[in-house]
Amino acid sequence: MDSAISDARTPLGASADNGLKIVVVGGFGVGKTTMVRSVSEIRPLNTEETMTQAGETVDDTSEVRGKTATTVAFDFGRISLDARNVLYLFGAPGQERFWFLWDRLFSGTLGAVVLVDTRRIDDSWYAIDRLEHHGTPFVVACNDFGGARHSPESVREALDLDPEVPLVFCDARSRESSKQVLIALVEHLRTRIAGHAAPPRQEFV
Amino acid sequence: MSRPGRDDSPDRLYTVTQGRSRSASDTPFDLVTLVVAECEPTRGMQSEHSAILRLTQAPTAVVEVAAELRLPVSITKILLSDLHAAGRVSARHPYTAAVPDPDILEQVLVGLRNL
Ligand SMILES: Nc1nc2c(ncn2[C@@H]2O[C@H](COP(=O)(O)OP(=O)(O)O)[C@@H](O)[C@H]2O)c(=O)[nH]1
Ligand SMILES: [Mg+2]
């Protein structure tokens, strides 16, 4: 068992008491793990959740024995924001079976980043559809793989994106660029709750 | 990086949880609940329990425990529930709300800008 524990762990401070979640979703090879690695203070780790074919997570191990279970793997990194808040960034596959686990794993998530490769834009449709269905706020980030640069308008149109959803361009290999994507998401969340909390303020000048 | 759990035969998973099952309501642990050991591992303790107590000397999220132990999240939660019920670990659950607290969002923004 001990050998399974990695030696290079970076422990959190003793006062850490609030874990927060942001999920990066997108198709295979779109740069999810790269983005997590760019901003994480730990080497990305991966783990998995097990569920039965009925979409239930397995905590009755007899289900595992019966081999009726399948697993969904995801990776994650960590950002200590301050003495108390710790942000966990998850890279999760957008494939169909993953969404069965969404409520179980990612309820309470602050929001999501949909990572898009503009050469394979239709890979993102399903993720956007599911996030809308779950009412999870998100931003769309187009990862730069070189080649022709698409205009924001054409990407919005191809994704049939709600005008209020932010669209940003990024390079997941860059820490600064990935950080700006997360900031765009949190600013979007702030705008949304400001809109929910109170009717638009009347400005007097 | 090797995928966790791939060498976990169903029998191993059955053994680590002693074949018990729990309903979701018994395991209020979130993926990012921070777990803190309240005691040292003792001789004769189940090896997964000792490993968790060593790992969680500093606050450690459920998902980190699962990754380090190479166990599925749901199995990890069962182990953590046992330790919690025995008072061997404490749990710092995330502040959750349907709409995130504006103060916390502000703290997140400050933290991200300082990266
Ligand atoms: N050119 C370029 N390559 C990238 C970028 N982000 C990721 N990659 C590369 O794309 C490949 C797949 O990235 P990965 O993060 O593993 O994708 P994942 O399957 O979504 O986790 C890797 O070889 C990365 O180095 C990017 O912004 N630009
Ligand atoms: Mg990946």
mmCIF file of N, CA and C and ligand atoms in Angstrom, chain A residues 24-38 75 91-93 115 117 119-120 142-146 170-174 177-178, ligand 1:
data_model
loop_
_atom_site.group_PDB
_atom_site.id
_atom_site.type_symbol
_atom_site.label_atom_id
_atom_site.label_comp_id
_atom_site.label_asym_id
_atom_site.label_seq_id
_atom_site.Cartn_x
_atom_site.Cartn_y
_atom_site.Cartn_z
ATOM 1 N N VAL A 24 -13.143 21.078 -16.258
ATOM 2 C CA VAL A 24 -12.794 21.334 -17.658
ATOM 3 C C VAL A 24 -13.288 20.136 -18.459
ATOM 4 N N VAL A 25 -14.213 20.382 -19.378
ATOM 5 C CA VAL A 25 -14.732 19.270 -20.183
ATOM 6 C C VAL A 25 -14.394 19.488 -21.650
ATOM 7 N N GLY A 26 -14.286 18.406 -22.350
ATOM 8 C CA GLY A 26 -14.003 18.501 -23.779
ATOM 9 C C GLY A 26 -13.588 17.145 -24.312
ATOM 10 N N GLY A 27 -13.530 17.054 -25.613
ATOM 11 C CA GLY A 27 -13.226 15.788 -26.268
ATOM 12 C C GLY A 27 -11.805 15.321 -26.017
ATOM 13 N N PHE A 28 -11.527 14.116 -26.436
ATOM 14 C CA PHE A 28 -10.208 13.522 -26.272
ATOM 15 C C PHE A 28 -9.171 14.363 -27.013
ATOM 16 N N GLY A 29 -8.065 14.673 -26.330
ATOM 17 C CA GLY A 29 -6.961 15.376 -26.972
ATOM 18 C C GLY A 29 -7.148 16.870 -27.133
ATOM 19 N N VAL A 30 -8.171 17.427 -26.499
ATOM 20 C CA VAL A 30 -8.453 18.845 -26.693
ATOM 21 C C VAL A 30 -7.563 19.728 -25.792
ATOM 22 N N GLY A 31 -6.894 19.103 -24.832
ATOM 23 C CA GLY A 31 -5.970 19.861 -23.983
ATOM 24 C C GLY A 31 -6.397 19.992 -22.527
ATOM 25 N N LYS A 32 -7.313 19.154 -22.072
ATOM 26 C CA LYS A 32 -7.810 19.232 -20.687
ATOM 27 C C LYS A 32 -6.689 19.007 -19.671
ATOM 28 N N THR A 33 -5.970 17.911 -19.843
ATOM 29 C CA THR A 33 -4.896 17.602 -18.897
ATOM 30 C C THR A 33 -3.806 18.671 -18.959
ATOM 31 N N THR A 34 -3.556 19.156 -20.170
ATOM 32 C CA THR A 34 -2.547 20.203 -20.342
ATOM 33 C C THR A 34 -2.934 21.454 -19.557
ATOM 34 N N MET A 35 -4.194 21.838 -19.647
ATOM 35 C CA MET A 35 -4.648 23.028 -18.925
ATOM 36 C C MET A 35 -4.562 22.815 -17.415
ATOM 37 N N VAL A 36 -4.995 21.657 -16.959
ATOM 38 C CA VAL A 36 -4.922 21.363 -15.520
ATOM 39 C C VAL A 36 -3.468 21.454 -15.056
ATOM 40 N N ARG A 37 -2.564 20.861 -15.837
ATOM 41 C CA ARG A 37 -1.157 20.858 -15.454
ATOM 42 C C ARG A 37 -0.581 22.276 -15.437
ATOM 43 N N SER A 38 -1.034 23.116 -16.390
ATOM 44 C CA SER A 38 -0.482 24.473 -16.492
ATOM 45 C C SER A 38 -0.722 25.301 -15.234
ATOM 46 N N ASP A 75 -8.916 13.379 -14.419
ATOM 47 C CA ASP A 75 -7.727 13.838 -13.714
ATOM 48 C C ASP A 75 -8.006 15.176 -13.051
ATOM 49 N N GLY A 91 -10.251 17.613 -14.988
ATOM 50 C CA GLY A 91 -10.317 17.416 -16.432
ATOM 51 C C GLY A 91 -11.161 16.182 -16.684
ATOM 52 N N ALA A 92 -12.279 16.365 -17.346
ATOM 53 C CA ALA A 92 -13.212 15.248 -17.448
ATOM 54 C C ALA A 92 -13.636 15.044 -18.900
ATOM 55 N N PRO A 93 -13.742 13.792 -19.287
ATOM 56 C CA PRO A 93 -14.121 13.491 -20.665
ATOM 57 C C PRO A 93 -15.581 13.864 -20.887
ATOM 58 N N LEU A 115 -13.624 23.147 -23.238
ATOM 59 C CA LEU A 115 -12.436 23.349 -24.050
ATOM 60 C C LEU A 115 -12.724 22.825 -25.455
ATOM 61 N N ASP A 117 -11.519 22.431 -29.582
ATOM 62 C CA ASP A 117 -10.547 22.446 -30.669
ATOM 63 C C ASP A 117 -11.342 22.846 -31.904
ATOM 64 N N ARG A 119 -10.871 22.734 -34.844
ATOM 65 C CA ARG A 119 -10.862 21.825 -35.997
ATOM 66 C C ARG A 119 -11.901 20.713 -35.841
ATOM 67 N N ARG A 120 -12.381 20.564 -34.594
ATOM 68 C CA ARG A 120 -13.345 19.482 -34.309
ATOM 69 C C ARG A 120 -14.451 20.037 -33.431
ATOM 70 N N CYS A 142 -11.481 28.260 -26.643
ATOM 71 C CA CYS A 142 -10.943 27.622 -27.844
ATOM 72 C C CYS A 142 -9.449 27.488 -27.676
ATOM 73 N N ASN A 143 -8.988 26.262 -27.705
ATOM 74 C CA ASN A 143 -7.571 25.996 -27.521
ATOM 75 C C ASN A 143 -6.864 26.167 -28.858
ATOM 76 N N ASP A 144 -5.712 26.842 -28.819
ATOM 77 C CA ASP A 144 -5.003 27.206 -30.039
ATOM 78 C C ASP A 144 -4.083 26.084 -30.493
ATOM 79 N N PHE A 145 -4.496 25.389 -31.520
ATOM 80 C CA PHE A 145 -3.652 24.346 -32.097
ATOM 81 C C PHE A 145 -3.018 24.815 -33.399
ATOM 82 N N GLY A 146 -2.909 26.124 -33.581
ATOM 83 C CA GLY A 146 -2.359 26.658 -34.825
ATOM 84 C C GLY A 146 -3.394 26.561 -35.934
ATOM 85 N N CYS A 170 -7.472 30.516 -26.051
ATOM 86 C CA CYS A 170 -6.404 30.261 -25.084
ATOM 87 C C CYS A 170 -5.351 29.328 -25.656
ATOM 88 N N ASP A 171 -4.267 29.207 -24.917
ATOM 89 C CA ASP A 171 -3.250 28.191 -25.180
ATOM 90 C C ASP A 171 -3.086 27.431 -23.874
ATOM 91 N N ALA A 172 -3.615 26.223 -23.844
ATOM 92 C CA ALA A 172 -3.652 25.459 -22.592
ATOM 93 C C ALA A 172 -2.261 25.158 -22.060
ATOM 94 N N ARG A 173 -1.245 25.293 -22.906
ATOM 95 C CA ARG A 173 0.124 25.017 -22.448
ATOM 96 C C ARG A 173 0.664 26.164 -21.619
ATOM 97 N N SER A 174 0.006 27.311 -21.710
ATOM 98 C CA SER A 174 0.476 28.499 -20.999
ATOM 99 C C SER A 174 -0.259 28.673 -19.683
ATOM 100 N N SER A 177 -2.264 31.995 -19.793
ATOM 101 C CA SER A 177 -3.451 31.894 -20.624
ATOM 102 C C SER A 177 -4.525 31.036 -19.928
ATOM 103 N N SER A 178 -4.125 29.939 -19.327
ATOM 104 C CA SER A 178 -5.085 29.061 -18.637
ATOM 105 C C SER A 178 -5.689 29.774 -17.432
HETATM 106 N N1 LIG C 1 -0.457 23.231 -30.169
HETATM 107 C C1 LIG C 1 -1.066 22.992 -29.003
HETATM 108 N N2 LIG C 1 -1.047 21.747 -28.492
HETATM 109 C C2 LIG C 1 -1.688 21.528 -27.336
HETATM 110 C C3 LIG C 1 -2.381 22.543 -26.644
HETATM 111 N N3 LIG C 1 -2.960 22.008 -25.543
HETATM 112 C C4 LIG C 1 -2.627 20.705 -25.549
HETATM 113 N N4 LIG C 1 -1.857 20.412 -26.611
HETATM 114 C C5 LIG C 1 -1.306 19.105 -26.960
HETATM 115 O O1 LIG C 1 -2.393 18.265 -27.346
HETATM 116 C C6 LIG C 1 -2.203 16.947 -26.881
HETATM 117 C C7 LIG C 1 -3.408 16.467 -26.057
HETATM 118 O O2 LIG C 1 -3.507 17.248 -24.877
HETATM 119 P P1 LIG C 1 -4.137 16.658 -23.524
HETATM 120 O O3 LIG C 1 -4.007 17.745 -22.524
HETATM 121 O O4 LIG C 1 -3.519 15.358 -23.179
HETATM 122 O O5 LIG C 1 -5.627 16.437 -23.959
HETATM 123 P P2 LIG C 1 -6.857 15.807 -23.131
HETATM 124 O O6 LIG C 1 -7.138 14.486 -23.752
HETATM 125 O O7 LIG C 1 -7.983 16.759 -23.363
HETATM 126 O O8 LIG C 1 -6.461 15.716 -21.696
HETATM 127 C C8 LIG C 1 -0.910 16.951 -26.075
HETATM 128 O O9 LIG C 1 0.111 16.465 -26.896
HETATM 129 C C9 LIG C 1 -0.697 18.420 -25.767
HETATM 130 O O10 LIG C 1 0.672 18.728 -25.635
HETATM 131 C C10 LIG C 1 -2.375 23.859 -27.197
HETATM 132 O O11 LIG C 1 -2.934 24.815 -26.678
HETATM 133 N N5 LIG C 1 -1.716 24.021 -28.388
#
